[in-house]
Amino acid sequence: MTSAHATPTPAPADPVPPAGYADIRVVAASPETARRVAEVLRHCFDSTEQRSCPAGREGGTRLHLTVDTTHPAEPARSWLATSRASAADRSQHGDV
């Protein structure tokens, strides 16, 4: 006996950025809010030019940019160093 229902086809996956890069999407109620978040990220990492589009029927903005985590600026460099040290401490104590 065959099923009358076909298995849904999964949506195509987003392409994975190259090693050391991260794709970031910001969805905000206003373009200005999304731009402020992108500006903070650009102070921490080298990044591509941001691209934006409407975020749906309710309004809002979707902003997309790619950051290069291999070349962090000082704010991110300090945070990454602290984060790595904390992760190493947790793994030594059995925390994950």
PDB file of C-alpha atoms in Angstrom:
ATOM      1  CA  MET A   1       0.000   0.000   0.000  1.00  0.00           C
ATOM      2  CA  THR A   2       1.415   3.381  -0.928  1.00  0.00           C
ATOM      3  CA  SER A   3       0.993   6.583   0.997  1.00  0.00           C
ATOM      4  CA  ALA A   4      -1.100   9.359  -0.529  1.00  0.00           C
ATOM      5  CA  HIS A   5       1.104  11.947   1.163  1.00  0.00           C
ATOM      6  CA  ALA A   6       4.474  12.793  -0.311  1.00  0.00           C
ATOM      7  CA  THR A   7       7.373  13.589   1.964  1.00  0.00           C
ATOM      8  CA  PRO A   8       7.955  17.350   1.902  1.00  0.00           C
ATOM      9  CA  THR A   9      11.161  18.484   0.280  1.00  0.00           C
ATOM     10  CA  PRO A  10      13.356  20.339   2.783  1.00  0.00           C
ATOM     11  CA  ALA A  11      14.177  23.954   2.029  1.00  0.00           C
ATOM     12  CA  PRO A  12      17.661  24.430   0.581  1.00  0.00           C
ATOM     13  CA  ALA A  13      20.237  25.128   3.257  1.00  0.00           C
ATOM     14  CA  ASP A  14      21.995  28.455   3.372  1.00  0.00           C
ATOM     15  CA  PRO A  15      25.494  28.261   1.953  1.00  0.00           C
ATOM     16  CA  VAL A  16      28.142  27.932   4.632  1.00  0.00           C
ATOM     17  CA  PRO A  17      30.668  30.786   4.652  1.00  0.00           C
ATOM     18  CA  PRO A  18      34.394  30.031   4.342  1.00  0.00           C
ATOM     19  CA  ALA A  19      36.324  29.016   7.470  1.00  0.00           C
ATOM     20  CA  GLY A  20      36.909  32.002   9.743  1.00  0.00           C
ATOM     21  CA  TYR A  21      33.870  33.917   8.458  1.00  0.00           C
ATOM     22  CA  ALA A  22      30.354  34.218   9.876  1.00  0.00           C
ATOM     23  CA  ASP A  23      27.182  35.295   8.098  1.00  0.00           C
ATOM     24  CA  ILE A  24      25.031  37.477  10.313  1.00  0.00           C
ATOM     25  CA  ARG A  25      21.413  38.457   9.831  1.00  0.00           C
ATOM     26  CA  VAL A  26      19.856  41.180  11.926  1.00  0.00           C
ATOM     27  CA  VAL A  27      16.087  41.619  11.948  1.00  0.00           C
ATOM     28  CA  ALA A  28      14.855  44.821  13.560  1.00  0.00           C
ATOM     29  CA  ALA A  29      11.722  46.959  13.632  1.00  0.00           C
ATOM     30  CA  SER A  30      13.544  49.874  12.005  1.00  0.00           C
ATOM     31  CA  PRO A  31      16.408  50.246   9.534  1.00  0.00           C
ATOM     32  CA  GLU A  32      18.223  52.535  11.982  1.00  0.00           C
ATOM     33  CA  THR A  33      18.236  49.880  14.716  1.00  0.00           C
ATOM     34  CA  ALA A  34      19.617  47.261  12.314  1.00  0.00           C
ATOM     35  CA  ARG A  35      22.325  49.687  11.128  1.00  0.00           C
ATOM     36  CA  ARG A  36      23.408  50.414  14.711  1.00  0.00           C
ATOM     37  CA  VAL A  37      23.894  46.698  15.393  1.00  0.00           C
ATOM     38  CA  ALA A  38      25.871  46.315  12.153  1.00  0.00           C
ATOM     39  CA  GLU A  39      28.043  49.297  13.103  1.00  0.00           C
ATOM     40  CA  VAL A  40      29.003  47.644  16.409  1.00  0.00           C
ATOM     41  CA  LEU A  41      29.922  44.446  14.569  1.00  0.00           C
ATOM     42  CA  ARG A  42      32.062  46.401  12.081  1.00  0.00           C
ATOM     43  CA  HIS A  43      33.981  47.946  14.998  1.00  0.00           C
ATOM     44  CA  CYS A  44      34.829  44.414  16.145  1.00  0.00           C
ATOM     45  CA  PHE A  45      35.459  42.577  12.857  1.00  0.00           C
ATOM     46  CA  ASP A  46      36.308  43.237   9.232  1.00  0.00           C
ATOM     47  CA  SER A  47      33.086  42.803   7.298  1.00  0.00           C
ATOM     48  CA  THR A  48      31.419  42.961   3.936  1.00  0.00           C
ATOM     49  CA  GLU A  49      29.110  45.789   2.969  1.00  0.00           C
ATOM     50  CA  GLN A  50      25.749  45.263   4.619  1.00  0.00           C
ATOM     51  CA  ARG A  51      22.744  44.358   2.499  1.00  0.00           C
ATOM     52  CA  SER A  52      19.197  45.020   3.650  1.00  0.00           C
ATOM     53  CA  CYS A  53      15.664  44.170   2.622  1.00  0.00           C
ATOM     54  CA  PRO A  54      12.171  44.309   4.131  1.00  0.00           C
ATOM     55  CA  ALA A  55      11.613  41.774   6.924  1.00  0.00           C
ATOM     56  CA  GLY A  56       8.031  40.776   6.254  1.00  0.00           C
ATOM     57  CA  ARG A  57       4.471  42.002   6.074  1.00  0.00           C
ATOM     58  CA  GLU A  58       4.634  43.565   9.535  1.00  0.00           C
ATOM     59  CA  GLY A  59       7.413  45.897   8.445  1.00  0.00           C
ATOM     60  CA  GLY A  60      10.906  45.943   9.782  1.00  0.00           C
ATOM     61  CA  THR A  61      14.281  45.429   8.167  1.00  0.00           C
ATOM     62  CA  ARG A  62      16.441  42.391   7.614  1.00  0.00           C
ATOM     63  CA  LEU A  63      20.138  43.218   7.340  1.00  0.00           C
ATOM     64  CA  HIS A  64      22.811  40.756   6.258  1.00  0.00           C
ATOM     65  CA  LEU A  65      26.586  41.028   6.478  1.00  0.00           C
ATOM     66  CA  THR A  66      29.551  38.671   6.630  1.00  0.00           C
ATOM     67  CA  VAL A  67      32.271  39.183   9.220  1.00  0.00           C
ATOM     68  CA  ASP A  68      35.862  37.951   9.126  1.00  0.00           C
ATOM     69  CA  THR A  69      36.579  36.479  12.550  1.00  0.00           C
ATOM     70  CA  THR A  70      40.229  35.854  11.675  1.00  0.00           C
ATOM     71  CA  HIS A  71      40.951  39.608  11.841  1.00  0.00           C
ATOM     72  CA  PRO A  72      39.142  40.895  14.933  1.00  0.00           C
ATOM     73  CA  ALA A  73      39.579  44.485  16.085  1.00  0.00           C
ATOM     74  CA  GLU A  74      40.564  45.137  19.706  1.00  0.00           C
ATOM     75  CA  PRO A  75      37.094  44.900  21.348  1.00  0.00           C
ATOM     76  CA  ALA A  76      36.462  41.471  19.817  1.00  0.00           C
ATOM     77  CA  ARG A  77      40.065  40.312  20.241  1.00  0.00           C
ATOM     78  CA  SER A  78      39.871  40.914  24.012  1.00  0.00           C
ATOM     79  CA  TRP A  79      36.496  39.202  24.279  1.00  0.00           C
ATOM     80  CA  LEU A  80      37.595  36.209  22.174  1.00  0.00           C
ATOM     81  CA  ALA A  81      40.720  35.713  24.299  1.00  0.00           C
ATOM     82  CA  THR A  82      38.652  35.783  27.498  1.00  0.00           C
ATOM     83  CA  SER A  83      36.026  33.503  25.970  1.00  0.00           C
ATOM     84  CA  ARG A  84      38.618  30.914  24.911  1.00  0.00           C
ATOM     85  CA  ALA A  85      40.216  30.929  28.364  1.00  0.00           C
ATOM     86  CA  SER A  86      36.808  30.458  30.026  1.00  0.00           C
ATOM     87  CA  ALA A  87      35.936  27.583  27.676  1.00  0.00           C
ATOM     88  CA  ALA A  88      39.252  25.864  28.480  1.00  0.00           C
ATOM     89  CA  ASP A  89      38.605  26.262  32.225  1.00  0.00           C
ATOM     90  CA  ARG A  90      35.097  24.788  31.893  1.00  0.00           C
ATOM     91  CA  SER A  91      36.316  21.772  29.895  1.00  0.00           C
ATOM     92  CA  GLN A  92      39.015  21.044  32.498  1.00  0.00           C
ATOM     93  CA  HIS A  93      36.330  20.912  35.185  1.00  0.00           C
ATOM     94  CA  GLY A  94      33.954  18.719  33.163  1.00  0.00           C
ATOM     95  CA  ASP A  95      31.611  21.563  32.204  1.00  0.00           C
ATOM     96  CA  VAL A  96      30.606  21.931  28.597  1.00  0.00           C
TER      97      VAL A  96
END
